[in-house]
Amino acid sequence: MVTSLHIPRLVIAAPSSGSGKTTVATGLMAAFSERGLAVSPHKAGPDYIDPGYHALATGRPGRNLDAFMCGPELVAPLFAHGAAGCDLAIVEGVMGLYDGAAGRGELASTAQVAKVLRAPVVLVVDASSQSRSVAALVHGFASFDPQVRLGGVILNKVGSDRHEAMLREALEEAGMPVLGVLRRAPQVAAPSRHLGLVPVAERRTDALSSVAALADQVRAGCDLEALMALARTAPPLACEAWDPEQALFGGATGQSPAPHPQSPAPHPSGLGGGPVIAVAGGPAFTFSYAEHAELLTAAGAEVVTFDPLRDEALPEGTTGLVIGGGFPEVYAPELAANAPLREAVAGFAAAGGPVAAECAGLLYLARSLDGKPMCGVLDADARMSERLTLGYREAVAVSDSALAATGTRLRGHEFHRTVIEPGAGAAPAWGFTHPERRVEGFVQQGVHASYLHTHWAAQPSVALRFTEAAARAR
């Protein structure tokens, strides 16, 4: 049923990456949360790391809104699902405001998300090397697309009181409100490495301090009352909130119910207590969309998290295994040292247990990673490289697996600095159809392993198919 969702909301955007979106968005989330507001955190695009900081700031799951992987039609329903019952929603943008999927116009851009959500945009501008020119820059962004409503700017990396006065004067002439001014403050910056910020799970204590410092900085430099007033100007959003059980069995949000590969889909309770699906977590495996666990649970599974760095056995009763993305290359010696778990994973796979592995999971299932022994499930070796592989992909399943039937089409995202040799097994997982044509990944027995990150809300059938494979494995 379509309902009218009236939640104050803001989209935090920027002219380009590196302008300070994460600083401002996370600081705002924390500052408003400290006021006792229930803040719903969101991130445009496929990023896994920023939502971890958002979750730390708000105490709620950070959720992604990706118009490429899930389609523009699911952006509002997924937003409504996450924001239900909240006092304020803040969406951190991706790249520059108008940057999206390469060669696809506005698709997957922050601007598209803002238009779908009918949300006002706050532009975070790195003002460190400009003064009056800031007005021309902001004017260009405000006028480029009349359907994008730019409600004000937050100036970042301002050097002095005089610098601030020049910037404010220029923007006043342009008629653009200044909603905040942040001075250079490197002490609150989160550390980065080869794929972006270091995830929260790897530095939780320091991350808590960083988020608290961001809240202090934003509270001191931003007009929170004006920002909340701007958020309240967002009109009601008419949409049906995404619901995992309805997505699987009832065809919610305009989707068809997830098809059973051979027979009609059972209700979750028909799985007889539910199979145990173990999901890798901990510092080495931090990449996961909240909706994946929600779909597995709605399909009837009992989802249990384990840490491959510390746990020497799979959770009791495991009949399905999900190993998502993360940074196993950073923890290769520790993962190699946990031989009991590596042997348990190898034995589970050898017995035909269903395994869904994405990116980091693919590396963990390999024979070796940077010369360190991994699980040896796949006859392949992985290593770090100088080349960054990054971008959206359109893919079709070319081999039947516990995750996807042959012919299943998905959109996904690659993001890694590792290579695996060979890049595909005798039965590849995916055939990429755009932007290049190639096969990739491995399907063998119950294993589906690939570099491709996917968002299961776009294709709920994969969660149902995997849960049913785990139920049969019992």
CSV table of C-alpha atoms in Angstrom, one decimal:
chain,number,residue,atom,x,y,z
A,1,MET,CA,0.0,0.0,0.0
A,2,VAL,CA,1.4,3.4,-1.0
A,3,THR,CA,1.6,5.7,2.0
A,4,SER,CA,2.7,9.3,2.5
A,5,LEU,CA,6.0,9.5,4.4
A,6,HIS,CA,6.7,12.9,5.9
A,7,ILE,CA,10.1,12.8,7.4
A,8,PRO,CA,12.5,15.7,7.4
A,9,ARG,CA,15.5,14.9,5.2
A,10,LEU,CA,18.7,16.3,3.8
A,11,VAL,CA,21.1,15.1,1.1
A,12,ILE,CA,24.7,16.1,1.8
A,13,ALA,CA,26.6,16.5,-1.5
A,14,ALA,CA,29.7,18.1,-2.8
A,15,PRO,CA,31.3,19.4,-6.1
A,16,SER,CA,33.7,16.5,-6.0
A,17,SER,CA,35.1,13.6,-3.9
A,18,GLY,CA,37.4,14.7,-1.1
A,19,SER,CA,35.4,17.9,-0.3
A,20,GLY,CA,34.3,16.7,3.2
A,21,LYS,CA,30.9,15.0,2.6
A,22,THR,CA,31.7,12.2,5.1
A,23,THR,CA,33.0,14.6,7.7
A,24,VAL,CA,29.8,16.8,7.5
A,25,ALA,CA,27.3,14.0,7.1
A,26,THR,CA,28.7,11.9,10.0
A,27,GLY,CA,29.1,15.0,12.2
A,28,LEU,CA,25.5,16.1,11.5
A,29,MET,CA,24.2,12.6,12.2
A,30,ALA,CA,26.0,12.5,15.5
A,31,ALA,CA,25.1,16.0,16.5
A,32,PHE,CA,21.4,15.6,15.9
A,33,SER,CA,21.5,12.2,17.6
A,34,GLU,CA,23.0,13.7,20.7
A,35,ARG,CA,19.9,16.0,20.8
A,36,GLY,CA,17.8,13.0,21.2
A,37,LEU,CA,16.5,12.7,17.7
A,38,ALA,CA,16.2,9.4,15.9
A,39,VAL,CA,18.4,9.9,12.8
A,40,SER,CA,18.2,7.6,9.9
A,41,PRO,CA,21.6,7.3,8.1
A,42,HIS,CA,21.9,6.6,4.4
A,43,LYS,CA,24.6,6.6,1.7
A,44,ALA,CA,24.2,7.1,-2.0
A,45,GLY,CA,26.1,4.5,-4.1
A,46,PRO,CA,27.7,1.2,-3.3
A,47,ASP,CA,30.1,2.3,-0.5
A,48,TYR,CA,30.3,-0.1,2.5
A,49,ILE,CA,32.7,1.9,4.8
A,50,ASP,CA,31.0,5.2,5.3
A,51,PRO,CA,27.7,3.6,6.5
A,52,GLY,CA,29.8,2.0,9.3
A,53,TYR,CA,30.6,5.5,10.6
A,54,HIS,CA,27.0,6.5,10.1
A,55,ALA,CA,25.8,3.6,12.2
A,56,LEU,CA,28.3,4.6,14.9
A,57,ALA,CA,26.9,8.1,14.9
A,58,THR,CA,23.3,7.2,15.0
A,59,GLY,CA,23.0,3.7,16.6
A,60,ARG,CA,21.0,2.6,13.5
A,61,PRO,CA,22.1,0.5,10.5
A,62,GLY,CA,23.7,2.6,7.8
A,63,ARG,CA,21.8,1.9,4.6
A,64,ASN,CA,22.8,2.3,0.9
A,65,LEU,CA,20.6,3.9,-1.8
A,66,ASP,CA,22.1,2.7,-5.1
A,67,ALA,CA,20.0,3.5,-8.2
A,68,PHE,CA,22.3,1.5,-10.4
A,69,MET,CA,22.3,-1.8,-8.5
A,70,CYS,CA,18.7,-1.6,-7.2
A,71,GLY,CA,17.1,0.6,-9.8
A,72,PRO,CA,15.7,4.1,-9.3
A,73,GLU,CA,12.3,2.6,-8.4
A,74,LEU,CA,13.7,1.0,-5.2
A,75,VAL,CA,15.5,4.1,-3.9
A,76,ALA,CA,12.4,5.6,-2.2
A,77,PRO,CA,11.1,2.3,-0.8
A,78,LEU,CA,14.5,1.3,0.6
A,79,PHE,CA,14.8,4.8,2.1
A,80,ALA,CA,11.3,4.5,3.6
A,81,HIS,CA,12.2,1.1,5.1
A,82,GLY,CA,15.2,2.5,6.9
A,83,ALA,CA,13.7,5.8,7.9
A,84,ALA,CA,10.4,4.5,9.3
A,85,GLY,CA,9.8,6.1,12.7
A,86,CYS,CA,12.7,8.5,12.6
A,87,ASP,CA,12.8,12.2,13.3
A,88,LEU,CA,15.3,13.1,10.6
A,89,ALA,CA,17.1,11.3,7.7
A,90,ILE,CA,20.5,12.3,6.3
A,91,VAL,CA,21.8,11.0,3.0
A,92,GLU,CA,25.5,11.3,2.3
A,93,GLY,CA,26.1,11.6,-1.4
A,94,VAL,CA,28.7,9.9,-3.7
A,95,MET,CA,31.5,11.6,-5.7
A,96,GLY,CA,30.4,15.0,-7.1
A,97,LEU,CA,26.7,15.9,-7.0
A,98,TYR,CA,26.1,15.1,-10.7
A,99,ASP,CA,28.5,12.2,-11.0
A,100,GLY,CA,27.0,8.8,-11.6
A,101,ALA,CA,27.5,5.6,-13.5
A,102,ALA,CA,29.9,6.1,-16.3
A,103,GLY,CA,28.1,6.9,-19.6
A,104,ARG,CA,24.7,6.6,-18.0
A,105,GLY,CA,23.8,10.3,-17.5
A,106,GLU,CA,22.4,11.0,-14.0
A,107,LEU,CA,21.9,7.3,-13.2
A,108,ALA,CA,23.2,6.5,-9.7
A,109,SER,CA,24.2,10.1,-9.0
A,110,THR,CA,23.6,12.0,-5.8
A,111,ALA,CA,21.4,14.4,-7.8
A,112,GLN,CA,19.2,11.5,-9.0
A,113,VAL,CA,18.8,10.2,-5.4
A,114,ALA,CA,17.9,13.8,-4.2
A,115,LYS,CA,15.3,14.1,-7.0
A,116,VAL,CA,13.7,10.7,-6.2
A,117,LEU,CA,13.5,11.6,-2.5
A,118,ARG,CA,12.4,15.2,-3.2
A,119,ALA,CA,15.0,16.2,-0.6
A,120,PRO,CA,16.9,19.5,-0.4
A,121,VAL,CA,20.6,19.4,-1.0
A,122,VAL,CA,23.3,20.9,1.2
A,123,LEU,CA,26.6,21.4,-0.8
A,124,VAL,CA,29.8,20.9,1.1
A,125,VAL,CA,32.5,23.0,-0.6
A,126,ASP,CA,36.2,22.7,0.0
A,127,ALA,CA,37.0,26.4,0.2
A,128,SER,CA,40.7,26.0,1.0
A,129,SER,CA,42.0,27.5,-2.3
A,130,GLN,CA,39.3,30.0,-3.3
A,131,SER,CA,37.4,33.1,-2.2
A,132,ARG,CA,35.0,34.9,-4.4
A,133,SER,CA,35.1,32.1,-7.0
A,134,VAL,CA,33.1,30.0,-4.6
A,135,ALA,CA,30.0,31.9,-5.7
A,136,ALA,CA,30.5,31.0,-9.3
A,137,LEU,CA,31.0,27.4,-8.4
A,138,VAL,CA,27.9,27.2,-6.2
A,139,HIS,CA,25.8,29.1,-8.8
A,140,GLY,CA,26.8,26.5,-11.4
A,141,PHE,CA,25.8,23.6,-9.3
A,142,ALA,CA,22.5,25.3,-8.2
A,143,SER,CA,21.5,26.1,-11.8
A,144,PHE,CA,22.7,23.0,-13.7
A,145,ASP,CA,19.5,21.0,-13.0
A,146,PRO,CA,16.4,23.0,-12.0
A,147,GLN,CA,14.9,19.8,-10.4
A,148,VAL,CA,17.7,19.6,-7.8
A,149,ARG,CA,17.0,22.0,-5.0
A,150,LEU,CA,20.2,23.4,-3.5
A,151,GLY,CA,19.2,24.7,-0.1
A,152,GLY,CA,22.5,26.0,1.2
A,153,VAL,CA,26.2,25.4,1.5
A,154,ILE,CA,28.6,24.3,4.2
A,155,LEU,CA,32.1,25.7,3.7
A,156,ASN,CA,34.9,23.3,4.7
A,157,LYS,CA,38.6,23.8,5.3
A,158,VAL,CA,38.2,27.6,5.8
A,159,GLY,CA,41.6,29.1,6.8
A,160,SER,CA,40.8,32.2,8.8
A,161,ASP,CA,38.2,34.8,9.9
A,162,ARG,CA,39.1,37.0,6.9
A,163,HIS,CA,38.8,34.0,4.5
A,164,GLU,CA,35.4,33.2,6.0
A,165,ALA,CA,34.3,36.9,5.6
A,166,MET,CA,35.2,36.9,1.9
A,167,LEU,CA,33.4,33.6,1.2
A,168,ARG,CA,30.3,34.7,3.0
A,169,GLU,CA,30.2,38.0,1.1
A,170,ALA,CA,30.5,36.2,-2.2
A,171,LEU,CA,27.8,33.8,-1.4
A,172,GLU,CA,25.5,36.5,-0.1
A,173,GLU,CA,25.8,38.2,-3.4
A,174,ALA,CA,24.8,35.0,-5.1
A,175,GLY,CA,21.8,34.6,-2.8
A,176,MET,CA,23.0,31.2,-1.4
A,177,PRO,CA,22.6,30.6,2.4
A,178,VAL,CA,25.7,29.6,4.3
A,179,LEU,CA,24.6,26.9,6.8
A,180,GLY,CA,28.0,26.2,8.3
A,181,VAL,CA,31.7,27.0,8.3
A,182,LEU,CA,34.3,24.4,9.3
A,183,ARG,CA,37.9,25.2,9.9
A,184,ARG,CA,40.8,22.9,9.0
A,185,ALA,CA,40.8,20.1,11.7
A,186,PRO,CA,43.1,17.2,10.7
A,187,GLN,CA,42.8,15.7,14.2
A,188,VAL,CA,39.3,14.4,13.4
A,189,ALA,CA,40.1,12.9,10.1
A,190,ALA,CA,39.7,9.1,9.9
A,191,PRO,CA,42.7,7.2,8.5
A,192,SER,CA,42.6,6.0,4.9
A,193,ARG,CA,44.4,3.3,2.9
A,194,HIS,CA,44.2,1.6,-0.5
A,195,LEU,CA,40.3,1.4,-0.8
A,196,GLY,CA,39.3,4.4,1.3
A,197,LEU,CA,38.6,5.0,5.0
A,198,VAL,CA,39.7,2.3,7.5
A,199,PRO,CA,36.4,0.5,8.5
A,200,VAL,CA,34.9,1.1,12.0
A,201,ALA,CA,35.3,-2.6,12.9
A,202,GLU,CA,39.1,-2.2,12.7
A,203,ARG,CA,39.4,0.8,14.9
A,204,ARG,CA,36.2,1.0,17.0
A,205,THR,CA,37.6,2.9,20.0
A,206,ASP,CA,39.4,5.4,17.9
A,207,ALA,CA,36.3,5.7,15.5
A,208,LEU,CA,34.1,6.5,18.5
A,209,SER,CA,36.5,9.4,19.4
A,210,SER,CA,36.6,10.5,15.7
A,211,VAL,CA,32.8,10.6,15.5
A,212,ALA,CA,32.5,12.5,18.8
A,213,ALA,CA,35.1,15.0,17.5
A,214,LEU,CA,33.1,15.4,14.2
A,215,ALA,CA,30.0,16.1,16.2
A,216,ASP,CA,31.8,18.7,18.2
A,217,GLN,CA,33.1,20.3,15.1
A,218,VAL,CA,29.8,20.3,13.3
A,219,ARG,CA,27.9,21.6,16.3
A,220,ALA,CA,30.3,24.5,16.7
A,221,GLY,CA,30.5,25.4,13.0
A,222,CYS,CA,27.0,24.6,11.6
A,223,ASP,CA,23.6,26.2,12.2
A,224,LEU,CA,21.7,23.1,13.3
A,225,GLU,CA,18.4,24.9,13.6
A,226,ALA,CA,18.7,26.2,10.0
A,227,LEU,CA,19.6,22.8,8.7
A,228,MET,CA,16.7,21.2,10.5
A,229,ALA,CA,14.4,23.9,9.2
A,230,LEU,CA,15.6,23.1,5.7
A,231,ALA,CA,15.1,19.4,6.2
A,232,ARG,CA,11.5,20.1,7.2
A,233,THR,CA,10.8,21.7,3.8
A,234,ALA,CA,11.0,18.3,2.1
A,235,PRO,CA,7.5,17.5,0.9
A,236,PRO,CA,5.7,14.2,1.8
A,237,LEU,CA,7.1,11.2,-0.1
A,238,ALA,CA,4.5,8.9,-1.5
A,239,CYS,CA,5.8,5.4,-1.7
A,240,GLU,CA,5.5,1.9,-0.3
A,241,ALA,CA,8.2,1.0,2.2
A,242,TRP,CA,10.3,-2.0,1.1
A,243,ASP,CA,9.6,-5.0,3.3
A,244,PRO,CA,11.8,-8.1,3.0
A,245,GLU,CA,9.1,-10.7,3.5
A,246,GLN,CA,6.8,-9.0,1.0
A,247,ALA,CA,9.7,-8.7,-1.4
A,248,LEU,CA,10.2,-12.4,-1.2
A,249,PHE,CA,6.6,-13.7,-1.0
A,250,GLY,CA,4.2,-10.8,-1.7
A,251,GLY,CA,5.6,-8.7,-4.5
A,252,ALA,CA,6.0,-5.5,-2.5
A,253,THR,CA,7.2,-2.2,-4.0
A,254,GLY,CA,6.2,-3.2,-7.5
A,255,GLN,CA,8.4,-6.2,-7.7
A,256,SER,CA,7.3,-9.7,-8.6
A,257,PRO,CA,7.7,-12.2,-5.8
A,258,ALA,CA,10.9,-14.1,-5.8
A,259,PRO,CA,10.5,-17.2,-7.9
A,260,HIS,CA,11.2,-20.6,-6.5
A,261,PRO,CA,13.6,-22.4,-8.9
A,262,GLN,CA,11.5,-25.5,-9.1
A,263,SER,CA,8.2,-25.1,-7.2
A,264,PRO,CA,6.1,-22.5,-5.5
A,265,ALA,CA,7.9,-20.6,-2.7
A,266,PRO,CA,7.0,-21.7,0.8
A,267,HIS,CA,6.2,-19.4,3.7
A,268,PRO,CA,9.3,-18.9,5.9
A,269,SER,CA,7.7,-21.0,8.7
A,270,GLY,CA,7.7,-23.9,6.3
A,271,LEU,CA,11.5,-24.3,6.6
A,272,GLY,CA,11.0,-26.1,10.0
A,273,GLY,CA,12.8,-23.8,12.4
A,274,GLY,CA,15.1,-22.4,9.7
A,275,PRO,CA,18.6,-23.4,8.5
A,276,VAL,CA,21.6,-21.7,10.2
A,277,ILE,CA,23.4,-19.4,7.8
A,278,ALA,CA,26.7,-18.2,9.1
A,279,VAL,CA,27.8,-14.8,7.9
A,280,ALA,CA,31.5,-13.8,8.2
A,281,GLY,CA,32.1,-10.6,10.1
A,282,GLY,CA,34.9,-9.0,12.3
A,283,PRO,CA,37.6,-6.7,11.1
A,284,ALA,CA,38.5,-8.7,7.9
A,285,PHE,CA,35.0,-9.0,6.6
A,286,THR,CA,33.2,-5.7,7.1
A,287,PHE,CA,31.3,-5.2,3.8
A,288,SER,CA,27.6,-6.1,4.1
A,289,TYR,CA,24.3,-4.6,3.2
A,290,ALA,CA,21.8,-4.7,6.1
A,291,GLU,CA,19.0,-5.9,3.7
A,292,HIS,CA,20.9,-9.2,3.0
A,293,ALA,CA,20.5,-10.4,6.5
A,294,GLU,CA,16.9,-9.2,6.6
A,295,LEU,CA,16.1,-11.1,3.4
A,296,LEU,CA,17.7,-14.3,4.7
A,297,THR,CA,15.8,-14.0,8.0
A,298,ALA,CA,12.6,-13.3,6.1
A,299,ALA,CA,13.2,-16.4,4.0
A,300,GLY,CA,13.3,-18.5,7.2
A,301,ALA,CA,17.0,-18.6,8.0
A,302,GLU,CA,18.7,-18.1,11.4
A,303,VAL,CA,21.5,-15.7,10.6
A,304,VAL,CA,24.6,-16.0,12.9
A,305,THR,CA,27.8,-13.9,12.6
A,306,PHE,CA,31.3,-15.4,13.1
A,307,ASP,CA,34.7,-13.9,13.0
A,308,PRO,CA,37.3,-15.7,10.8
A,309,LEU,CA,40.1,-14.0,12.7
A,310,ARG,CA,39.1,-15.4,16.0
A,311,ASP,CA,36.6,-18.2,15.8
A,312,GLU,CA,38.1,-21.7,15.2
A,313,ALA,CA,34.9,-23.3,14.2
A,314,LEU,CA,31.8,-22.4,12.2
A,315,PRO,CA,28.7,-21.7,14.3
A,316,GLU,CA,26.9,-24.8,15.5
A,317,GLY,CA,24.5,-26.3,13.0
A,318,THR,CA,25.8,-24.2,10.1
A,319,THR,CA,24.2,-25.3,6.8
A,320,GLY,CA,24.9,-22.2,4.7
A,321,LEU,CA,27.9,-19.9,4.6
A,322,VAL,CA,28.1,-16.2,3.4
A,323,ILE,CA,31.5,-14.6,3.2
A,324,GLY,CA,31.2,-11.0,2.0
A,325,GLY,CA,33.6,-8.2,1.2
A,326,GLY,CA,36.3,-6.6,3.3
A,327,PHE,CA,40.1,-6.5,3.7
A,328,PRO,CA,41.5,-10.0,4.0
A,329,GLU,CA,44.7,-8.8,2.4
A,330,VAL,CA,45.3,-6.7,5.5
A,331,TYR,CA,44.8,-9.7,7.8
A,332,ALA,CA,46.3,-12.5,5.6
A,333,PRO,CA,48.8,-13.6,8.3
A,334,GLU,CA,46.1,-13.8,11.0
A,335,LEU,CA,43.6,-15.6,8.7
A,336,ALA,CA,46.3,-18.1,7.7
A,337,ALA,CA,47.2,-18.7,11.3
A,338,ASN,CA,43.6,-19.8,12.1
A,339,ALA,CA,44.1,-23.2,10.5
A,340,PRO,CA,41.1,-24.9,12.3
A,341,LEU,CA,38.6,-22.5,10.8
A,342,ARG,CA,40.2,-22.7,7.3
A,343,GLU,CA,39.9,-26.5,7.5
A,344,ALA,CA,36.3,-26.2,8.7
A,345,VAL,CA,35.4,-24.0,5.7
A,346,ALA,CA,37.2,-26.3,3.3
A,347,GLY,CA,35.4,-29.3,4.8
A,348,PHE,CA,32.0,-27.6,4.6
A,349,ALA,CA,32.6,-26.7,0.9
A,350,ALA,CA,33.9,-30.2,0.1
A,351,ALA,CA,30.7,-31.7,1.5
A,352,GLY,CA,28.6,-29.6,-0.9
A,353,GLY,CA,27.5,-27.0,1.6
A,354,PRO,CA,26.2,-23.8,0.0
A,355,VAL,CA,28.7,-20.9,0.1
A,356,ALA,CA,28.2,-17.4,-1.2
A,357,ALA,CA,31.4,-15.5,-1.4
A,358,GLU,CA,31.9,-11.9,-2.6
A,359,CYS,CA,35.3,-10.3,-3.2
A,360,ALA,CA,37.0,-10.8,0.2
A,361,GLY,CA,35.2,-14.1,0.4
A,362,LEU,CA,36.6,-15.1,-2.9
A,363,LEU,CA,40.1,-14.4,-1.7
A,364,TYR,CA,39.5,-16.3,1.5
A,365,LEU,CA,38.4,-19.4,-0.4
A,366,ALA,CA,41.5,-19.3,-2.7
A,367,ARG,CA,44.5,-21.5,-2.2
A,368,SER,CA,46.7,-18.6,-1.1
A,369,LEU,CA,46.6,-14.8,-0.7
A,370,ASP,CA,49.9,-13.0,-1.0
A,371,GLY,CA,51.6,-16.3,-0.4
A,372,LYS,CA,49.7,-17.1,2.8
A,373,PRO,CA,47.6,-20.2,2.9
A,374,MET,CA,43.8,-19.6,2.7
A,375,CYS,CA,41.0,-22.2,2.7
A,376,GLY,CA,42.0,-23.9,-0.5
A,377,VAL,CA,38.5,-24.4,-1.7
A,378,LEU,CA,39.3,-22.9,-5.1
A,379,ASP,CA,42.2,-23.9,-7.2
A,380,ALA,CA,43.4,-20.3,-7.5
A,381,ASP,CA,45.9,-17.9,-6.0
A,382,ALA,CA,45.3,-14.2,-5.1
A,383,ARG,CA,47.7,-11.3,-4.6
A,384,MET,CA,47.7,-7.6,-4.2
A,385,SER,CA,48.3,-5.5,-7.3
A,386,GLU,CA,49.0,-1.9,-8.3
A,387,ARG,CA,45.8,-1.7,-10.4
A,388,LEU,CA,42.5,-0.6,-8.9
A,389,THR,CA,39.5,-2.4,-10.4
A,390,LEU,CA,36.5,-0.2,-9.9
A,391,GLY,CA,33.1,0.3,-11.4
A,392,TYR,CA,29.6,-0.9,-11.9
A,393,ARG,CA,28.9,-4.1,-13.8
A,394,GLU,CA,25.9,-5.7,-15.6
A,395,ALA,CA,26.1,-9.5,-15.2
A,396,VAL,CA,24.2,-12.7,-16.0
A,397,ALA,CA,24.7,-16.0,-14.2
A,398,VAL,CA,26.3,-18.4,-16.6
A,399,SER,CA,26.3,-21.4,-14.2
A,400,ASP,CA,23.6,-22.8,-12.0
A,401,SER,CA,24.5,-22.3,-8.3
A,402,ALA,CA,23.1,-22.2,-4.8
A,403,LEU,CA,22.9,-18.4,-5.3
A,404,ALA,CA,21.5,-17.9,-8.8
A,405,ALA,CA,19.9,-19.9,-11.6
A,406,THR,CA,21.5,-19.7,-15.0
A,407,GLY,CA,20.2,-16.6,-16.7
A,408,THR,CA,19.7,-14.6,-13.6
A,409,ARG,CA,20.6,-11.0,-14.3
A,410,LEU,CA,22.0,-8.7,-11.7
A,411,ARG,CA,23.8,-5.3,-11.6
A,412,GLY,CA,26.8,-5.1,-9.3
A,413,HIS,CA,30.0,-3.3,-8.4
A,414,GLU,CA,33.7,-4.2,-8.4
A,415,PHE,CA,36.1,-2.5,-6.1
A,416,HIS,CA,39.5,-4.2,-5.4
A,417,ARG,CA,43.3,-4.0,-5.7
A,418,THR,CA,43.8,-7.7,-5.8
A,419,VAL,CA,43.9,-10.2,-8.7
A,420,ILE,CA,43.1,-13.9,-8.6
A,421,GLU,CA,44.6,-16.4,-11.1
A,422,PRO,CA,42.8,-17.8,-12.8
A,423,GLY,CA,40.1,-15.3,-12.9
A,424,ALA,CA,37.4,-17.8,-13.6
A,425,GLY,CA,36.8,-21.5,-13.0
A,426,ALA,CA,35.6,-24.2,-15.4
A,427,ALA,CA,32.1,-23.1,-14.4
A,428,PRO,CA,32.3,-19.3,-14.1
A,429,ALA,CA,29.9,-17.4,-11.8
A,430,TRP,CA,29.0,-14.4,-14.0
A,431,GLY,CA,29.3,-13.3,-17.5
A,432,PHE,CA,29.7,-9.5,-17.6
A,433,THR,CA,27.8,-7.8,-20.3
A,434,HIS,CA,28.7,-4.2,-19.6
A,435,PRO,CA,31.0,-2.3,-19.7
A,436,GLU,CA,33.1,-5.2,-21.0
A,437,ARG,CA,32.3,-8.7,-21.9
A,438,ARG,CA,34.1,-11.4,-19.9
A,439,VAL,CA,33.4,-14.3,-17.6
A,440,GLU,CA,34.4,-14.2,-14.0
A,441,GLY,CA,34.2,-16.1,-10.7
A,442,PHE,CA,33.8,-19.8,-9.7
A,443,VAL,CA,30.9,-22.2,-9.3
A,444,GLN,CA,31.7,-25.6,-7.9
A,445,GLN,CA,29.5,-27.9,-5.9
A,446,GLY,CA,27.7,-25.5,-3.5
A,447,VAL,CA,30.2,-22.7,-3.9
A,448,HIS,CA,29.5,-19.4,-5.7
A,449,ALA,CA,32.5,-17.1,-5.5
A,450,SER,CA,33.1,-13.9,-7.3
A,451,TYR,CA,34.6,-10.4,-7.1
A,452,LEU,CA,31.1,-8.9,-7.9
A,453,HIS,CA,29.4,-7.1,-5.0
A,454,THR,CA,25.6,-7.3,-5.4
A,455,HIS,CA,22.6,-5.9,-3.6
A,456,TRP,CA,20.0,-8.7,-3.0
A,457,ALA,CA,17.1,-6.3,-2.6
A,458,ALA,CA,17.3,-5.9,-6.4
A,459,GLN,CA,16.8,-9.6,-6.9
A,460,PRO,CA,15.3,-11.2,-3.7
A,461,SER,CA,15.2,-14.6,-5.4
A,462,VAL,CA,18.9,-15.1,-4.7
A,463,ALA,CA,18.3,-14.9,-0.9
A,464,LEU,CA,15.4,-17.3,-1.1
A,465,ARG,CA,17.3,-19.7,-3.4
A,466,PHE,CA,20.3,-19.7,-1.0
A,467,THR,CA,18.2,-20.2,2.1
A,468,GLU,CA,16.4,-23.2,0.5
A,469,ALA,CA,19.8,-24.7,-0.5
A,470,ALA,CA,20.9,-24.3,3.1
A,471,ALA,CA,17.6,-25.9,4.3
A,472,ARG,CA,18.2,-28.9,2.0
A,473,ALA,CA,21.8,-29.2,3.3
A,474,ARG,CA,20.4,-29.9,6.8
